[in-house]
Every structure is written in structure tokens, then in C-alpha cells.
Amino acid sequence: MSRVARIATETRAASRSFLRRRTAVFFTFFFPVILVVIFGALVRTQPTGGGLFAEPAGYYIPGYLAVVVLFTPLSRVGSEIARHRDGGRFEKLATTPLSRAEWLLAHAAVNVGIIGAASLLIFGLVLAVTDATLAFTPALAVLPVFVAVAVALFCGVGAILGAVADSQDGVIAASNTVALPLLFLSETFVPPTLLPAWFRPAMAASPLTYFARGTRAITSGAGGWTGELLLLVALAVVFLAVGAAAVPRGE
């Protein structure tokens, strides 16, 4: 069996496993929808009015997308590793030709599909219930690429968290500890101007910053997203490689 066939087989198995967990499927889509409804339709933005939501509604599109791009792969991949380890499945996988990198790529592919669908839902909902405007340019075709690359990157981070944490509860705690600061300190919902000047350079250390900058440049029609995508791709390769190395071999 070729490498592509092995990855495809594991991808199908992981997809079926996810779809059988109806609660996980429901909240993967429900949580970001609730977020959009609360902050987009109820709280609303107040341009020039000061405060947290002082930017035009379109500014926050990357933030809404970042919710699923960040939280879902961290928790799903990390929890999957914890479940496999607790159930002794890595010992069984060690007897098959499937490598750790192939296993992670297969689960990253599943997450790209799931989160891609969730992102499409969020994108449409934001445009429907908020005052956000969208620049219809050819660059919009690159938006799914940003989502896919960012999901793959955070799947690598999730694999690292899953390998380090000693239980599924530990994975969830670690995922939230990592995700919450990144979500609000990566030019998503909080503009850099609202943060202390000494902290702003540190935002460049967050991979989510490049996702937010790139997607915002695309949706606003500002351009200049190429460098952000290249940086995101490079970081995705690094984190996937480290994450694959961290996947347990079996104990």
C-alpha cells in the first residue's frame, strides 16, 4: 500500500470516528455560530465609538474564523492522541506500515474538511447578521488556503499538546490555556492600538497573527497577504514536523 493510500485509509477512518460523535459535531458548528450571534448581531460594533468593538464589522471576520481554526484542531487532535494512548491504539498502529507523520497528516486532512465547512458557515453568517462588508476580488479564492494552512499548523500544535498532556482532561486544559491568549492577542478581536506599545511586537510571535493579517487583507481588499501566507506555510511545516515527532510510538 502506498503512502497516499495509507493516509487516505486513515482519513476515512478518522472521518467516520468523528461523525459518530454527534456531540462533537454539533458543538464544532454551534459554538462559533453562538459567538457570531452574540458579538456580531447583539453586541454589534461601534466604529469610532471607542472600546473593544470600535472597528468596522468587517475587521472582526478573521476573529470569528480564528475561533474554529484555533480551538477545534487543538482540542480534537490533542484529545485523539490522548484517547489513542489510553486505549493502547498506538501499540497497534506501531505494527502497521502507517507512520506517525502519515497518521497526523490524515487527521489534519479531516480537520481541514470539518473546519473548512464550519468556516464557510461562519463566513456566511457574519455577512448575513452583521454590517460587515466584503471586497469581492480574485484574492478571495486564496481565503480557503489560509484556513487550510492555519488548521494544519494548529493540528501540529495539538499533537504536541496531546503528547505532553497525561490525559484527555489535561489536553482540554492545555488547549484552552494556549488558545485563549492567542485568540485575543493576535490582531483578531483586539486591535494592536488597544494594547500597550511595549507588547505589540510580541504579537508577531503568534502564528494566528499572520492568519488574521492575511485574511483581513483579503476580505478588505487591501492586498499584501502574500508574505503572511508564506510565513504561515513555513510555520505549518515546522509545527507539523514537530507534532509528528511528538506522536507516541506506542508504549
CSV table of C-alpha atoms in Angstrom, one decimal:
chain,number,residue,atom,x,y,z
A,1,MET,CA,0.0,0.0,0.0
A,2,SER,CA,1.4,3.4,-1.0
A,3,ARG,CA,1.8,6.3,1.4
A,4,VAL,CA,-1.2,8.2,-0.3
A,5,ALA,CA,-3.3,5.1,0.2
A,6,ARG,CA,-2.4,4.7,3.8
A,7,ILE,CA,-3.2,8.4,4.5
A,8,ALA,CA,-6.5,8.1,2.7
A,9,THR,CA,-7.5,5.0,4.6
A,10,GLU,CA,-6.7,6.6,8.0
A,11,THR,CA,-8.5,9.8,6.8
A,12,ARG,CA,-11.7,7.8,6.1
A,13,ALA,CA,-11.5,6.0,9.4
A,14,ALA,CA,-10.9,9.3,11.3
A,15,SER,CA,-13.8,11.0,9.5
A,16,ARG,CA,-16.2,8.2,10.4
A,17,SER,CA,-15.0,8.3,14.0
A,18,PHE,CA,-15.7,12.0,14.2
A,19,LEU,CA,-19.1,11.8,12.6
A,20,ARG,CA,-20.2,9.1,15.1
A,21,ARG,CA,-19.5,11.5,18.0
A,22,ARG,CA,-22.6,13.6,17.4
A,23,THR,CA,-22.0,15.9,20.4
A,24,ALA,CA,-18.6,16.9,19.0
A,25,VAL,CA,-20.1,17.5,15.5
A,26,PHE,CA,-22.8,19.7,17.0
A,27,PHE,CA,-20.6,21.9,19.1
A,28,THR,CA,-17.9,22.2,16.4
A,29,PHE,CA,-20.5,24.2,14.4
A,30,PHE,CA,-22.7,25.5,17.2
A,31,PHE,CA,-20.1,27.3,19.4
A,32,PRO,CA,-18.8,29.7,16.7
A,33,VAL,CA,-22.4,30.4,15.5
A,34,ILE,CA,-23.3,31.4,19.0
A,35,LEU,CA,-20.2,33.7,19.1
A,36,VAL,CA,-21.2,35.4,15.9
A,37,VAL,CA,-24.8,35.9,17.0
A,38,ILE,CA,-23.7,37.3,20.4
A,39,PHE,CA,-20.9,39.6,19.3
A,40,GLY,CA,-21.9,40.3,15.7
A,41,ALA,CA,-25.7,40.6,15.9
A,42,LEU,CA,-26.4,41.5,19.6
A,43,VAL,CA,-23.4,43.5,20.8
A,44,ARG,CA,-22.6,44.9,17.4
A,45,THR,CA,-19.6,47.1,16.6
A,46,GLN,CA,-19.4,50.8,17.2
A,47,PRO,CA,-16.9,52.4,14.8
A,48,THR,CA,-15.2,55.5,16.2
A,49,GLY,CA,-17.2,54.9,19.4
A,50,GLY,CA,-14.2,53.6,21.4
A,51,GLY,CA,-13.9,50.4,23.3
A,52,LEU,CA,-13.3,46.8,22.3
A,53,PHE,CA,-15.7,46.7,19.3
A,54,ALA,CA,-14.6,50.1,17.9
A,55,GLU,CA,-13.6,48.9,14.4
A,56,PRO,CA,-16.0,48.3,11.5
A,57,ALA,CA,-17.7,45.0,11.5
A,58,GLY,CA,-15.6,43.6,8.7
A,59,TYR,CA,-12.5,44.0,10.8
A,60,TYR,CA,-13.6,41.1,13.0
A,61,ILE,CA,-14.2,38.5,10.3
A,62,PRO,CA,-10.7,37.0,10.9
A,63,GLY,CA,-11.5,36.7,14.6
A,64,TYR,CA,-14.7,34.7,14.0
A,65,LEU,CA,-12.8,32.4,11.6
A,66,ALA,CA,-10.0,32.1,14.1
A,67,VAL,CA,-12.3,30.6,16.7
A,68,VAL,CA,-12.7,27.3,14.8
A,69,VAL,CA,-9.3,27.5,13.1
A,70,LEU,CA,-7.6,27.6,16.5
A,71,PHE,CA,-9.8,25.9,19.1
A,72,THR,CA,-11.0,22.9,17.1
A,73,PRO,CA,-7.7,21.4,15.9
A,74,LEU,CA,-6.0,21.9,19.2
A,75,SER,CA,-8.7,20.1,21.2
A,76,ARG,CA,-9.6,17.5,18.5
A,77,VAL,CA,-6.0,16.3,17.7
A,78,GLY,CA,-4.8,16.5,21.3
A,79,SER,CA,-7.8,14.6,22.5
A,80,GLU,CA,-7.5,12.0,19.8
A,81,ILE,CA,-3.9,11.3,20.8
A,82,ALA,CA,-4.9,11.0,24.4
A,83,ARG,CA,-7.7,8.6,23.5
A,84,HIS,CA,-5.3,6.5,21.3
A,85,ARG,CA,-2.7,6.4,24.1
A,86,ASP,CA,-5.3,5.5,26.8
A,87,GLY,CA,-6.8,2.8,24.6
A,88,GLY,CA,-3.4,1.3,23.6
A,89,ARG,CA,-4.1,2.1,19.9
A,90,PHE,CA,-0.6,3.4,19.2
A,91,GLU,CA,0.8,0.0,20.1
A,92,LYS,CA,-1.4,-1.5,17.4
A,93,LEU,CA,-0.5,1.3,14.9
A,94,ALA,CA,3.1,0.6,15.5
A,95,THR,CA,2.6,-2.9,13.9
A,96,THR,CA,1.2,-1.3,10.7
A,97,PRO,CA,3.0,0.5,7.9
A,98,LEU,CA,1.3,3.8,8.9
A,99,SER,CA,3.9,6.2,10.2
A,100,ARG,CA,3.4,8.9,12.8
A,101,ALA,CA,3.7,11.6,10.1
A,102,GLU,CA,1.1,9.9,8.0
A,103,TRP,CA,-1.3,9.5,11.0
A,104,LEU,CA,-1.0,13.2,11.7
A,105,LEU,CA,-1.5,14.2,8.1
A,106,ALA,CA,-4.6,12.1,7.9
A,107,HIS,CA,-6.1,13.7,11.0
A,108,ALA,CA,-5.1,17.1,9.7
A,109,ALA,CA,-7.0,16.4,6.5
A,110,VAL,CA,-10.1,15.5,8.5
A,111,ASN,CA,-9.8,18.7,10.4
A,112,VAL,CA,-9.3,20.8,7.3
A,113,GLY,CA,-12.6,19.4,5.9
A,114,ILE,CA,-14.6,19.9,9.1
A,115,ILE,CA,-13.2,23.3,9.8
A,116,GLY,CA,-13.5,24.4,6.2
A,117,ALA,CA,-17.2,23.6,6.3
A,118,ALA,CA,-17.6,25.4,9.7
A,119,SER,CA,-15.6,28.4,8.4
A,120,LEU,CA,-17.9,28.7,5.3
A,121,LEU,CA,-20.9,28.7,7.7
A,122,ILE,CA,-19.4,31.4,9.9
A,123,PHE,CA,-18.4,33.5,6.9
A,124,GLY,CA,-21.9,33.4,5.5
A,125,LEU,CA,-23.5,34.1,8.9
A,126,VAL,CA,-21.2,37.1,9.6
A,127,LEU,CA,-22.2,38.7,6.3
A,128,ALA,CA,-25.9,37.9,7.0
A,129,VAL,CA,-26.3,39.1,10.6
A,130,THR,CA,-23.7,41.9,10.8
A,131,ASP,CA,-22.9,45.1,8.9
A,132,ALA,CA,-19.6,43.6,7.6
A,133,THR,CA,-18.8,44.4,4.0
A,134,LEU,CA,-16.6,42.2,1.8
A,135,ALA,CA,-14.3,43.2,-1.0
A,136,PHE,CA,-15.1,40.9,-3.9
A,137,THR,CA,-11.7,40.5,-5.5
A,138,PRO,CA,-9.9,37.5,-7.1
A,139,ALA,CA,-7.9,37.2,-3.8
A,140,LEU,CA,-11.0,35.7,-2.1
A,141,ALA,CA,-10.0,32.4,-3.8
A,142,VAL,CA,-7.0,32.3,-1.5
A,143,LEU,CA,-9.1,32.5,1.7
A,144,PRO,CA,-9.7,28.8,1.9
A,145,VAL,CA,-5.9,28.3,1.5
A,146,PHE,CA,-5.3,30.4,4.6
A,147,VAL,CA,-7.9,28.4,6.5
A,148,ALA,CA,-6.4,25.1,5.4
A,149,VAL,CA,-2.8,26.0,6.2
A,150,ALA,CA,-3.7,27.5,9.6
A,151,VAL,CA,-5.7,24.4,10.5
A,152,ALA,CA,-2.8,22.2,9.6
A,153,LEU,CA,-0.5,24.3,11.7
A,154,PHE,CA,-2.7,24.1,14.8
A,155,CYS,CA,-3.1,20.3,14.2
A,156,GLY,CA,0.7,20.2,14.7
A,157,VAL,CA,0.4,22.2,17.9
A,158,GLY,CA,-2.5,20.0,19.1
A,159,ALA,CA,-0.3,16.9,18.5
A,160,ILE,CA,2.4,18.4,20.7
A,161,LEU,CA,-0.2,19.2,23.5
A,162,GLY,CA,-1.6,15.7,23.2
A,163,ALA,CA,1.8,14.1,23.6
A,164,VAL,CA,2.7,16.3,26.6
A,165,ALA,CA,-0.6,16.1,28.5
A,166,ASP,CA,-1.2,13.0,30.5
A,167,SER,CA,-5.0,12.7,30.0
A,168,GLN,CA,-7.9,14.0,27.9
A,169,ASP,CA,-8.8,16.5,30.6
A,170,GLY,CA,-5.2,17.6,30.6
A,171,VAL,CA,-5.4,18.2,26.8
A,172,ILE,CA,-8.5,20.3,27.1
A,173,ALA,CA,-7.0,22.4,29.9
A,174,ALA,CA,-3.7,22.8,27.9
A,175,SER,CA,-5.6,23.7,24.7
A,176,ASN,CA,-7.7,26.4,26.4
A,177,THR,CA,-4.5,27.8,28.1
A,178,VAL,CA,-2.8,28.1,24.7
A,179,ALA,CA,-5.9,29.2,22.7
A,180,LEU,CA,-7.5,31.9,24.8
A,181,PRO,CA,-4.5,34.2,24.9
A,182,LEU,CA,-3.7,33.6,21.2
A,183,LEU,CA,-7.3,34.4,20.3
A,184,PHE,CA,-7.3,37.8,21.8
A,185,LEU,CA,-3.7,38.8,21.4
A,186,SER,CA,-3.2,38.0,17.7
A,187,GLU,CA,-4.9,41.0,16.0
A,188,THR,CA,-8.2,39.2,15.8
A,189,PHE,CA,-10.7,40.8,18.1
A,190,VAL,CA,-8.4,43.3,19.9
A,191,PRO,CA,-6.7,45.8,17.6
A,192,PRO,CA,-3.0,46.5,18.5
A,193,THR,CA,-3.8,50.1,19.3
A,194,LEU,CA,-5.7,48.9,22.4
A,195,LEU,CA,-2.6,47.1,23.8
A,196,PRO,CA,0.4,48.6,25.4
A,197,ALA,CA,3.1,49.7,23.0
A,198,TRP,CA,5.7,47.5,24.6
A,199,PHE,CA,3.6,44.4,24.0
A,200,ARG,CA,2.7,45.0,20.3
A,201,PRO,CA,6.0,43.5,18.9
A,202,ALA,CA,5.3,40.3,20.8
A,203,MET,CA,2.1,39.7,18.7
A,204,ALA,CA,4.4,38.7,15.8
A,205,ALA,CA,5.3,35.6,17.8
A,206,SER,CA,1.8,34.2,17.4
A,207,PRO,CA,1.1,32.2,14.2
A,208,LEU,CA,-2.6,33.3,14.5
A,209,THR,CA,-1.4,36.9,13.9
A,210,TYR,CA,-0.4,36.0,10.3
A,211,PHE,CA,-3.7,34.3,9.7
A,212,ALA,CA,-5.6,37.4,10.9
A,213,ARG,CA,-3.5,39.8,9.0
A,214,GLY,CA,-3.7,37.8,5.8
A,215,THR,CA,-7.4,37.1,5.9
A,216,ARG,CA,-8.2,40.7,6.8
A,217,ALA,CA,-6.1,41.9,3.8
A,218,ILE,CA,-8.1,39.6,1.6
A,219,THR,CA,-11.6,40.4,2.9
A,220,SER,CA,-10.9,44.1,3.0
A,221,GLY,CA,-9.3,44.2,-0.5
A,222,ALA,CA,-6.2,45.8,0.9
A,223,GLY,CA,-3.8,43.3,-0.6
A,224,GLY,CA,-0.4,42.5,0.8
A,225,TRP,CA,-1.3,39.0,2.0
A,226,THR,CA,1.4,37.0,0.2
A,227,GLY,CA,4.0,37.4,2.9
A,228,GLU,CA,1.6,36.4,5.6
A,229,LEU,CA,0.7,33.2,3.7
A,230,LEU,CA,4.3,32.3,3.1
A,231,LEU,CA,5.1,32.7,6.8
A,232,LEU,CA,2.0,30.7,7.8
A,233,VAL,CA,3.1,27.9,5.4
A,234,ALA,CA,6.6,27.8,6.8
A,235,LEU,CA,5.3,27.7,10.4
A,236,ALA,CA,2.8,24.9,9.4
A,237,VAL,CA,5.6,22.8,8.1
A,238,VAL,CA,7.6,23.3,11.2
A,239,PHE,CA,4.8,22.5,13.6
A,240,LEU,CA,3.6,19.5,11.7
A,241,ALA,CA,7.1,18.1,11.7
A,242,VAL,CA,7.4,18.6,15.4
A,243,GLY,CA,3.9,17.4,16.0
A,244,ALA,CA,4.6,14.2,14.0
A,245,ALA,CA,7.7,13.6,16.0
A,246,ALA,CA,5.8,14.0,19.2
A,247,VAL,CA,3.1,11.5,18.3
A,248,PRO,CA,3.6,8.4,20.6
A,249,ARG,CA,5.2,5.4,19.0
A,250,GLY,CA,3.5,3.0,21.5
A,251,GLU,CA,4.5,2.1,25.0
